[in-house]
Short mmCIF file of C-alpha atoms in Angstrom, two decimals:
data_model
loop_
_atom_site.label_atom_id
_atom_site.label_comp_id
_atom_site.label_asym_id
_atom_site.label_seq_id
_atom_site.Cartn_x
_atom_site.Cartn_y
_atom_site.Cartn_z
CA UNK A 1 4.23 -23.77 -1.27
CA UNK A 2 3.86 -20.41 -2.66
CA UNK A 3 7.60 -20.56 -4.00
CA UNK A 4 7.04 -23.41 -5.25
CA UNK A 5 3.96 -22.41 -7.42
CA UNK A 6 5.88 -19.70 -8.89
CA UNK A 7 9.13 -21.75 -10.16
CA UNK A 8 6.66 -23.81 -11.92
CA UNK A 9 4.84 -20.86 -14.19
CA UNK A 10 5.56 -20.77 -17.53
CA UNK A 11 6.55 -17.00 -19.37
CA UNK A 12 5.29 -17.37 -22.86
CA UNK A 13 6.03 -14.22 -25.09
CA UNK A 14 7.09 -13.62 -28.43
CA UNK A 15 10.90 -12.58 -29.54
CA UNK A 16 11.51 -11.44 -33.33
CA UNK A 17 8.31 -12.92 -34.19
CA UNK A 18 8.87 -16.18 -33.07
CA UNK A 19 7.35 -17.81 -29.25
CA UNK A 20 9.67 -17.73 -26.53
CA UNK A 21 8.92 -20.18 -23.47
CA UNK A 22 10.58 -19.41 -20.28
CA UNK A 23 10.61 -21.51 -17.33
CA UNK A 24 12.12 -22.16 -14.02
CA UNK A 25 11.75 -25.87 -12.48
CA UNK A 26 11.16 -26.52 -9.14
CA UNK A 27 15.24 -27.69 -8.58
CA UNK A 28 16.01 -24.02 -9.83
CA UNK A 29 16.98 -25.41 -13.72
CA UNK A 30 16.10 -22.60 -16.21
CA UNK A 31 14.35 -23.68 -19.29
CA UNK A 32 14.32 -21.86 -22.33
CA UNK A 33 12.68 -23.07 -25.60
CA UNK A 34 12.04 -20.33 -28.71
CA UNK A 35 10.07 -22.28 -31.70
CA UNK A 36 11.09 -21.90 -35.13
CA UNK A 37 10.00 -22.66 -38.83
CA UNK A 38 12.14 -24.58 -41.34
CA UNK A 39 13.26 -27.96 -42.54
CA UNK A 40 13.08 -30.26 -38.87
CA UNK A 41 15.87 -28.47 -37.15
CA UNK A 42 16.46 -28.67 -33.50
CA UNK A 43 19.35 -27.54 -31.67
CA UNK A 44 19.84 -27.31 -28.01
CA UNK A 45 22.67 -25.99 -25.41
CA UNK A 46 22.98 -26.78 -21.75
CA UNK A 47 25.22 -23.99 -19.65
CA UNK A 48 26.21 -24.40 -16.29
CA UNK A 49 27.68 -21.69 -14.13
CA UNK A 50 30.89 -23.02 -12.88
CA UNK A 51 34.07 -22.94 -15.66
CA UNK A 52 37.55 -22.95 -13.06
CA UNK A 53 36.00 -21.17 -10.09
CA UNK A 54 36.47 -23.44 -7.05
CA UNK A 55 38.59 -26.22 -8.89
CA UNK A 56 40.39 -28.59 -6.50
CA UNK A 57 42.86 -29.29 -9.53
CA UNK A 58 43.28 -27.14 -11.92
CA UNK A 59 41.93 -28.09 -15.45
CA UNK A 60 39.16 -30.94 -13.80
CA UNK A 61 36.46 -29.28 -15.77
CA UNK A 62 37.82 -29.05 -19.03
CA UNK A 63 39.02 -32.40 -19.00
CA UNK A 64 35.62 -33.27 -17.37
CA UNK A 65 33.96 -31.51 -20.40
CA UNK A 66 36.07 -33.09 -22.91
CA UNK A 67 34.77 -36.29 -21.87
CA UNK A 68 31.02 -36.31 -20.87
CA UNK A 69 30.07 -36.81 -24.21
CA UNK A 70 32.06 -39.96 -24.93
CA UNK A 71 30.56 -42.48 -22.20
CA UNK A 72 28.11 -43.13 -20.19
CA UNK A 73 26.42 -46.06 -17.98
CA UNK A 74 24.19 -46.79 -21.20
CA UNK A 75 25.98 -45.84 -24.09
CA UNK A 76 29.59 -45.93 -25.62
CA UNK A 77 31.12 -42.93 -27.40
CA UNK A 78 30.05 -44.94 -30.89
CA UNK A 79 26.53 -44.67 -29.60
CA UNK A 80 26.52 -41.19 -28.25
CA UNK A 81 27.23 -39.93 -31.51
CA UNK A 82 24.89 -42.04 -33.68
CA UNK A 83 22.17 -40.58 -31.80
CA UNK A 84 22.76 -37.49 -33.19
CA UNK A 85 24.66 -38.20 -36.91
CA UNK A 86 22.12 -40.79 -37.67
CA UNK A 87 19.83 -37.32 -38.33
CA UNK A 88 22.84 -34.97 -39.61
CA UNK A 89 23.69 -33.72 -36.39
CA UNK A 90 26.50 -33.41 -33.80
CA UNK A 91 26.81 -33.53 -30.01
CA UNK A 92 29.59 -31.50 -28.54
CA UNK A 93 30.91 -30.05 -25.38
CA UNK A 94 33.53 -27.74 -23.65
CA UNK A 95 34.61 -25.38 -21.06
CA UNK A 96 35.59 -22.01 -20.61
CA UNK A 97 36.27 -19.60 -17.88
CA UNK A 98 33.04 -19.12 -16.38
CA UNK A 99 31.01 -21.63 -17.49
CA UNK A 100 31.18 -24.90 -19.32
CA UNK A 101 27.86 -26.74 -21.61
CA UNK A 102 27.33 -29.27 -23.39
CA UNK A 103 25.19 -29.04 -27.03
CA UNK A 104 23.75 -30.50 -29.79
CA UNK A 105 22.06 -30.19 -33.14
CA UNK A 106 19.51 -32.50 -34.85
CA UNK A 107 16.50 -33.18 -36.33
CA UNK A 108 12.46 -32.92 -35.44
CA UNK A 109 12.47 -36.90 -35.88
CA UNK A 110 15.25 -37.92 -33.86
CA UNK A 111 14.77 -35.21 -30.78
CA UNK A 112 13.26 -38.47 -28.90
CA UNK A 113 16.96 -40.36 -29.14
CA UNK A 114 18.94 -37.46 -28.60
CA UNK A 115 16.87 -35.80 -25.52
CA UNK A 116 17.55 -39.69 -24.19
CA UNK A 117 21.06 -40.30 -24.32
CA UNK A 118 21.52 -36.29 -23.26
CA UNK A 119 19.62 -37.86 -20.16
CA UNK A 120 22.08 -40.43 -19.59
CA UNK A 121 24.83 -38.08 -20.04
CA UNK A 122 23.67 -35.89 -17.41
CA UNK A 123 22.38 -39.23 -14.52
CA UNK A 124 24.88 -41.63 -15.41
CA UNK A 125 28.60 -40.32 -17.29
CA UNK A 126 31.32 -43.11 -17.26
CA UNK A 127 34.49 -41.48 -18.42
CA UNK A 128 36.55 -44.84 -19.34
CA UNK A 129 40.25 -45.23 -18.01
CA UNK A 130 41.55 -45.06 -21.45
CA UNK A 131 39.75 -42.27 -22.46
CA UNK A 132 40.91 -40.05 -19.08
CA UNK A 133 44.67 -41.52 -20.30
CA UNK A 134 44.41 -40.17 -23.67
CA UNK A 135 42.24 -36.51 -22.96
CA UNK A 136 45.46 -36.11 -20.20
CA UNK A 137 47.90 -36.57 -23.00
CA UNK A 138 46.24 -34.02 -25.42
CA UNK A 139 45.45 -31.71 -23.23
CA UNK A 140 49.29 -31.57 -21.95
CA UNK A 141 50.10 -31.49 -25.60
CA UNK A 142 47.89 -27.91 -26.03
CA UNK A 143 49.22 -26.74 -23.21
CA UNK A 144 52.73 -27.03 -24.17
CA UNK A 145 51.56 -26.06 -27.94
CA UNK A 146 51.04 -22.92 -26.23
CA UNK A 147 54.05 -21.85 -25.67
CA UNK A 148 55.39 -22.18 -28.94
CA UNK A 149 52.90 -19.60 -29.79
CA UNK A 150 53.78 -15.48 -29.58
CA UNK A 151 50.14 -14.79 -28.14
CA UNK A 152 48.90 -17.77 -26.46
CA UNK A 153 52.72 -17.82 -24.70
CA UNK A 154 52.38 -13.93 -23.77
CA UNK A 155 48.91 -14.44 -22.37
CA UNK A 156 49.62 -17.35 -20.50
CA UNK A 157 51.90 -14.98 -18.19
CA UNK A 158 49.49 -11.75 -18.52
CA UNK A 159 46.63 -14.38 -16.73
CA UNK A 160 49.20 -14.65 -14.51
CA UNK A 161 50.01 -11.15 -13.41
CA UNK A 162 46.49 -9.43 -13.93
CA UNK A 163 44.26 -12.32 -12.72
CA UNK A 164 46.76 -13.00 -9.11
CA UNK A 165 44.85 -14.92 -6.90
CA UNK A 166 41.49 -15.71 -9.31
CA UNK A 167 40.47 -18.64 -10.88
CA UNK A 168 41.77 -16.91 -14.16
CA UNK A 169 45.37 -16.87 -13.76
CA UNK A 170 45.20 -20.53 -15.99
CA UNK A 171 43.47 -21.20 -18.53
CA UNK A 172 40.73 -23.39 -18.51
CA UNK A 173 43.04 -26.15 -19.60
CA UNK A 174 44.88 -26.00 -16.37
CA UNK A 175 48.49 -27.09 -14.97
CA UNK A 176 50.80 -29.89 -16.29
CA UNK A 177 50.96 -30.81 -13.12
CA UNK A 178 47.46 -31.17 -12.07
CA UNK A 179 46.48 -32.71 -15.39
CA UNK A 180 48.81 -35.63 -14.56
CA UNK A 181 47.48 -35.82 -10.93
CA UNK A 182 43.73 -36.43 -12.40
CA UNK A 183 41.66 -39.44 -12.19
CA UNK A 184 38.06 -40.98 -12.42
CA UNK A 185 37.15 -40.07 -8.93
CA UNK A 186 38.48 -35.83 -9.33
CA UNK A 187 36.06 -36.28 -12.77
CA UNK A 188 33.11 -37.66 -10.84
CA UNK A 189 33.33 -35.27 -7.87
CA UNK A 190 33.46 -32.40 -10.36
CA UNK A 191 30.31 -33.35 -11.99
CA UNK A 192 28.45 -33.93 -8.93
CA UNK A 193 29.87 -30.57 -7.74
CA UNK A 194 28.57 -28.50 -10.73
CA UNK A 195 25.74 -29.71 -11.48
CA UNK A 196 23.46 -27.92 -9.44
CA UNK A 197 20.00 -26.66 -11.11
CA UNK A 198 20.39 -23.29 -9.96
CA UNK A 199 23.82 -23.17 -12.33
CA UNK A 200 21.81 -24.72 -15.22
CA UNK A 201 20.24 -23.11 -18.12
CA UNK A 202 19.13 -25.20 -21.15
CA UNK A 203 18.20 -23.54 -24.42
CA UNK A 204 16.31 -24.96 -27.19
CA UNK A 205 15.86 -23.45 -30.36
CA UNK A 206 13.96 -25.37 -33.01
CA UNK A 207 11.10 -26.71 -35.63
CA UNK A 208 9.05 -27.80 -32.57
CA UNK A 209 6.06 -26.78 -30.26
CA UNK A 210 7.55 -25.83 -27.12
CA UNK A 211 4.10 -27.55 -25.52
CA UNK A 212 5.00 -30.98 -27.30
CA UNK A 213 8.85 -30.97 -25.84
CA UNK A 214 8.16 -28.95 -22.55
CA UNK A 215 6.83 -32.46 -20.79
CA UNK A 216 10.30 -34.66 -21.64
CA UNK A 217 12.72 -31.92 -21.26
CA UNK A 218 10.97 -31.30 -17.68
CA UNK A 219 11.88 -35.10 -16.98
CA UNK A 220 15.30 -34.80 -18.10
CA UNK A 221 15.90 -31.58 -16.67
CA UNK A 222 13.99 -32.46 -13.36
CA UNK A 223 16.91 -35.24 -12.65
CA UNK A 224 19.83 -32.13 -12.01
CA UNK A 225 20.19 -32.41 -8.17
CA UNK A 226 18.24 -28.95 -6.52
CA UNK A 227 20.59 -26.38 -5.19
CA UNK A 228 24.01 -23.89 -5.81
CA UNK A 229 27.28 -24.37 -6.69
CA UNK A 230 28.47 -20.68 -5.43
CA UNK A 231 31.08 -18.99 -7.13
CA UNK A 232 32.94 -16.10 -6.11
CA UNK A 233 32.19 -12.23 -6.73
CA UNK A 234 35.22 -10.64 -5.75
CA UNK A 235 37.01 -9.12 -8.34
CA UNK A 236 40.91 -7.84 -8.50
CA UNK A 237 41.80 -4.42 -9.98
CA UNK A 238 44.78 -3.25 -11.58
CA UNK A 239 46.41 -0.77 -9.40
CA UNK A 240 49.71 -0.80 -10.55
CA UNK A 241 51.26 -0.56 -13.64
CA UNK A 242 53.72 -3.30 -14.43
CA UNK A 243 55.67 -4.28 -17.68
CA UNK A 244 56.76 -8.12 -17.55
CA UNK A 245 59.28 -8.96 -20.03
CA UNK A 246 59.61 -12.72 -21.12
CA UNK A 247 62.49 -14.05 -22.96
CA UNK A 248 62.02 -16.21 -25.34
CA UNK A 249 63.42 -17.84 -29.16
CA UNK A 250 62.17 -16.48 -32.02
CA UNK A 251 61.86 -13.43 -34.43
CA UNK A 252 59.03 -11.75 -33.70
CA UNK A 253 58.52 -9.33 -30.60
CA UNK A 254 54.61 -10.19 -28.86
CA UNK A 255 53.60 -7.22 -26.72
CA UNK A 256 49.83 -8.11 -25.04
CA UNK A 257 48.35 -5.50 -22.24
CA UNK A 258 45.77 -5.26 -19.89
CA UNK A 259 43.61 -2.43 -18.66
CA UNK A 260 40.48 -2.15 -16.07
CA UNK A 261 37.52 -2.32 -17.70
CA UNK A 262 33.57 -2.36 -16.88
CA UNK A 263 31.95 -5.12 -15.28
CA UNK A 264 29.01 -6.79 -17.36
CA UNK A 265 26.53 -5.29 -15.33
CA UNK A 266 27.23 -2.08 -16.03
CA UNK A 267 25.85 0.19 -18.83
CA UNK A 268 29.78 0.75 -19.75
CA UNK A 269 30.19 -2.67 -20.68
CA UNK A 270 27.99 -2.10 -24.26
CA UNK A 271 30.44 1.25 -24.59
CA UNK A 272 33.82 -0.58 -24.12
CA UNK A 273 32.76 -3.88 -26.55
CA UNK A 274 32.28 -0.80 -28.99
CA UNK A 275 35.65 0.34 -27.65
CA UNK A 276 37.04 -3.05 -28.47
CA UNK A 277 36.15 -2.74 -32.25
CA UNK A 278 37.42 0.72 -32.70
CA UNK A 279 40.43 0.00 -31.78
CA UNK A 280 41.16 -3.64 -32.82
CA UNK A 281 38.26 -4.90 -34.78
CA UNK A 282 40.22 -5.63 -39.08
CA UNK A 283 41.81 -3.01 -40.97
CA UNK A 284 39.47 0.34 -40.43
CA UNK A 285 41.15 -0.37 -36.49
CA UNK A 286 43.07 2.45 -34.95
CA UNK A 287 45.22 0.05 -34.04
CA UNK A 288 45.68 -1.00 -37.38
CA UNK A 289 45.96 1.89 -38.72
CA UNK A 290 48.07 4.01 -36.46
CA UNK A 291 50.54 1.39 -35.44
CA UNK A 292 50.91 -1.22 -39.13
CA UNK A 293 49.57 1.69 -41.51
CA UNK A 294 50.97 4.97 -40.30
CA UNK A 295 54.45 3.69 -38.42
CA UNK A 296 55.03 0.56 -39.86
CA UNK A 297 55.57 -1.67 -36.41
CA UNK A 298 52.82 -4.46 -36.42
CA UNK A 299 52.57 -7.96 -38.22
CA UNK A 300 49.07 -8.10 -36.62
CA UNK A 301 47.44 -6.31 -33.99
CA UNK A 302 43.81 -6.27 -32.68
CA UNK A 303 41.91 -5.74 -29.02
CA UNK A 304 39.34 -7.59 -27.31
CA UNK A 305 37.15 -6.93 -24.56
CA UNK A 306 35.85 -10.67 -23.00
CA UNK A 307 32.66 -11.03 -21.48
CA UNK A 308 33.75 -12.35 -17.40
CA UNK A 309 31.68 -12.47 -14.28
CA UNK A 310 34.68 -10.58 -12.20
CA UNK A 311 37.89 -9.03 -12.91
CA UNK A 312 36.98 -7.28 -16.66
CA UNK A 313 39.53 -6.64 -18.34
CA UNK A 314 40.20 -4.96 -22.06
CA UNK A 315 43.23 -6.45 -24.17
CA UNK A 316 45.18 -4.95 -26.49
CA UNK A 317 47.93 -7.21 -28.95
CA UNK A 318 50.24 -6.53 -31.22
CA UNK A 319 53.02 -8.45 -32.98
CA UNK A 320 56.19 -6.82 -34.12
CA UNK A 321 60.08 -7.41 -34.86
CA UNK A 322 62.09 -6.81 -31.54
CA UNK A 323 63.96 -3.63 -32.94
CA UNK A 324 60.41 -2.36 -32.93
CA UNK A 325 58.92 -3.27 -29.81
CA UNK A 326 59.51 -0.03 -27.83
CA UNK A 327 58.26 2.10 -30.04
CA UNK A 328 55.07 -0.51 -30.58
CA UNK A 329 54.40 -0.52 -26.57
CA UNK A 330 54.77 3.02 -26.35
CA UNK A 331 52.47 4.02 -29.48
CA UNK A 332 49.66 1.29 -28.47
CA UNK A 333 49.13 2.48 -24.87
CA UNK A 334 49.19 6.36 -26.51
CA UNK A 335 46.47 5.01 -29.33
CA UNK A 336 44.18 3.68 -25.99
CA UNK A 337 45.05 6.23 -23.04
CA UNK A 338 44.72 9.33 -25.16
CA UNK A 339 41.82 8.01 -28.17
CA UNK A 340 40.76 10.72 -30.73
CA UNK A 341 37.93 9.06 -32.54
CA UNK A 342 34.81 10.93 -33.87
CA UNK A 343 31.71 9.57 -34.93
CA UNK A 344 32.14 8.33 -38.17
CA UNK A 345 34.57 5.93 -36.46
CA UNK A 346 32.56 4.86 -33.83
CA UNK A 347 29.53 4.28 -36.51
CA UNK A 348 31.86 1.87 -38.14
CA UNK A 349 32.74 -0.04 -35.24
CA UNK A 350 28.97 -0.54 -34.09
CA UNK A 351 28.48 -1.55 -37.65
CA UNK A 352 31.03 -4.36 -37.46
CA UNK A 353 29.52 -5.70 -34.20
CA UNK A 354 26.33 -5.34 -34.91
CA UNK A 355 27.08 -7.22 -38.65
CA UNK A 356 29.31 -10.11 -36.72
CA UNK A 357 26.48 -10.36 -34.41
CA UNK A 358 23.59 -10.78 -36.72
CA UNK A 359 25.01 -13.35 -39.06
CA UNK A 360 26.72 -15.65 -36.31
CA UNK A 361 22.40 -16.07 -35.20
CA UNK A 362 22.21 -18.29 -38.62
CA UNK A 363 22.25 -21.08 -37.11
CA UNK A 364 19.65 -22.75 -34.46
CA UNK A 365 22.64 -23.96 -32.60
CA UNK A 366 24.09 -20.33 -31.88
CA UNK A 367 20.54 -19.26 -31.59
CA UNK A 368 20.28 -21.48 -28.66
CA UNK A 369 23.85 -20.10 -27.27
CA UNK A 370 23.38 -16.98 -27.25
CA UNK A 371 20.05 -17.50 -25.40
CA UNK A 372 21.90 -19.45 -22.73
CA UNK A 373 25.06 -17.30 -22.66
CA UNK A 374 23.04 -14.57 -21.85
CA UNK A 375 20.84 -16.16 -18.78
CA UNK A 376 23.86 -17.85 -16.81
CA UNK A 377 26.26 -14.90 -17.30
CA UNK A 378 23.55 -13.18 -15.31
CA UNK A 379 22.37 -10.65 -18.26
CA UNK A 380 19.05 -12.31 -18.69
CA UNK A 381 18.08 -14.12 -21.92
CA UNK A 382 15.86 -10.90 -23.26
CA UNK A 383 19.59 -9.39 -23.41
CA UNK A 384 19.56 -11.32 -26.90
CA UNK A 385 17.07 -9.27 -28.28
CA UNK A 386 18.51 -5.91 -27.02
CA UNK A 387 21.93 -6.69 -27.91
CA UNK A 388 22.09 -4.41 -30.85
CA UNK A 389 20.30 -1.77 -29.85
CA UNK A 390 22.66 -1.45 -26.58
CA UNK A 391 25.18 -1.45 -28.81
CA UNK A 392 23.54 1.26 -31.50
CA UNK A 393 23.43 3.66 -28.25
CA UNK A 394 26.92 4.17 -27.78
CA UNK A 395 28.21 7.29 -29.36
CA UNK A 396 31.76 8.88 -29.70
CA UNK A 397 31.11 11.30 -26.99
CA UNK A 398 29.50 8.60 -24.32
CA UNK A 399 32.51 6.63 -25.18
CA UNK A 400 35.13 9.16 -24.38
CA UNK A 401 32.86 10.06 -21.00
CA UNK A 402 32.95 6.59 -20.27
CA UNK A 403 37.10 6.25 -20.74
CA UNK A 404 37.59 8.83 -17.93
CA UNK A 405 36.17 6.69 -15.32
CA UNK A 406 38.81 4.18 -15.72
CA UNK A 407 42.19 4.69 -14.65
CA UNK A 408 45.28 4.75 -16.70
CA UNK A 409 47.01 1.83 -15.09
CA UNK A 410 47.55 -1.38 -16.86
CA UNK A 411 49.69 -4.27 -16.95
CA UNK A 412 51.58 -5.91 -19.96
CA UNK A 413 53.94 -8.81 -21.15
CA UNK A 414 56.05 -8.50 -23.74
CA UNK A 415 57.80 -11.54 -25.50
CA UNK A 416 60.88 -10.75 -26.81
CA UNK A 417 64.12 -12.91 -28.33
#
């Protein structure tokens, strides 16, 4: 009784100025609604914790996700998306590696229709026969797109070799071969498997009082089915260095490496998303400017350090012609294993993130992401809020401290005529 008490209290407190309601239902859904002033705006994104891990097919939940919003018991996809234009706004959905959601945008005035067909989404989804037919077809059509593609082709094998053995060695679209296998019943299952409420977050971010919403989004919210849907924690290092080499037509050498990096919940991770903009962030880049300014080797190069519940890994890419590519591999892992930086450098990158950051919270919708991101990758939504000033901590010597706890072993692909 006492537990149950507790998941019903509400957290009220205030975040840039504007009220932040927190709470957690009895069925273990987290509820997050911030309030806003403006022109009627209401946006909203649901997250649940699942993405690939414990797929029976690989690529279920994206094609799951790419069709929840088209049908349901109640509505047709015409209908679905009515509810939401009829007021200038959109319903989407998708899925990534750790997670997949399902959002939407409207207005004050039409909250009521949209917060009822999302409820029929969530109780009673109907994918339609020729719906499943056609998402199959596209999404074999993107995953064969991909390999026409220098980067998406080379990281198609580096998920491969770094992620052995973890839901991440696909991406989220899956196999050709399980794609094909897919029906109604493998959609169904997957949906009743996910949805759990202790995998759920839902974030609203609007021109409403929480207190006027808070009783319909408890009903809707109230009807996720109580309980986990437990994913994995192990997580696979690299320790071995290993160069694949993929032939393939074309002009253009693609050379795409992996190193160990820190997991989320570490303080590291804030110092190596810094790292990941120092070295591949536009043209101020070390990449960019020690291996396309200086020597002369890259079409395009960058580095990016993804946000994953296990296995963390930091990327580094760069494109070249083939006569080049030794010289390119060879230079990039020197620019990385052995980094001279100084602070006016590292200033610069925080800058950049802190800049991207800022201006991609615009928007109610991202507002509302951002705010869920944070709570079901296990951060804590109040991460939002201290985002930059993580990120404003990192200096050039706690970054080179924090590069000698990481080993020098790394794998990479490189594409090659």
């Amino acid at each position: 009784m006492f537990k149950l008490i507790l998941a019903c209290l509400m957290l009220i407190s205030s975040v840039g100025g504007a009220k932040m309601l927190e709470r957690e239902l009895p069925n273990g859904v987290k509820l997050l609604i911030k309030e806003t002033e403006g022109k009627g705006i209401v946006s909203a994104v649901m997250f649940i914790r699942a993405g690939q891990h414990g797929e029976t097919k690989r690529g279920e939940t994206h094609l799951l996700m790419s069709l929840i919003t088209k049908n349901t018991k109640n509505y047709n996809s015409y209908q679905i998306a009515s509810a939401f234009e009829d007021y200038g706004g959109y319903i989407y959905s998708s899925s990534a590696d750790d997670y997949s959601e399902i959002g939407f945008s409207t207005h004050a005035e039409g909250l009521g229709k949209a917060l009822e067909v999302f409820k029929d989404i969530l109780t009673n989804p109907s994918p339609q026969e020729e719906d499943i037919e056609r998402e199959k077809r596209n999404t074999i059509v993107n995953i064969r797109s991909k390999r026409e593609k220098g980067f998406q082709y080379a990281m198609e094998h580096l998920r491969k070799l770094t992620y052995n053995g973890t839901p991440y060695e696909t991406s989220p679209l899956g196999t050709e071969e399980d794609i094909e296998k897919i029906d109604k019943n493998d959609l169904l299952r997957r949906w009743k498997e996910i949805l759990k409420g202790e995998n759920v977050v839902f974030a609203l971010v609007g021109d409403v009082k929480a207190e006027q919403v808070l009783p319909k989004l408890e009903e809707i919210l109230r009807a996720i089915p109580s309980g986990e849907y437990k994913l994995p924690s192990e997580s696979v290092q690299i320790d071995k260095t290993q160069v694949l080499r993929v032939k393939r037509e074309g002009t253009q050498a693609t050379i795409l490496c992996a190193f160990n990096a820190p997991p989320k919940d570490s303080e590291d991770y804030f110092t190596f998303k810094v790292l990941a903009s120092l070295l591949g962030d536009g043209m101020t880049s070390k990449l960019f400017k020690e291996l396309r300014e200086k020597k002369g080797y890259a079409y395009a190069t960058f580095a990016f350090y993804p946000t994953r519940l296990n296995s963390p890994r930091l990327f580094s890419y760069v494109g070249t012609s083939p006569e080049k590519k030794e010289n390119a591999l060879k230079d990039m892992l020197k620019v990385i294993k052995e980094l001279d930086t100084n602070e006016e450098e590292v200033e610069l990158a925080k800058k950049k993130i802190i800049g991207d950051f800022l201006l991609d919270h615009q928007t109610r919708i991202r507002q509302a992401w951002y705010l869920g991101f944070y709570e079901v990758m296990g951060f804590g939504w109040q991460m939002d809020a201290k985002y930059t000033e993580k990120i404003e901590e990192v200096s050039a010597a706690k970054l080179k401290e924090t590069l000698t706890k990481y080993d020098d072993k790394y794998h990479c692909v490189v594409v090659e005529p």
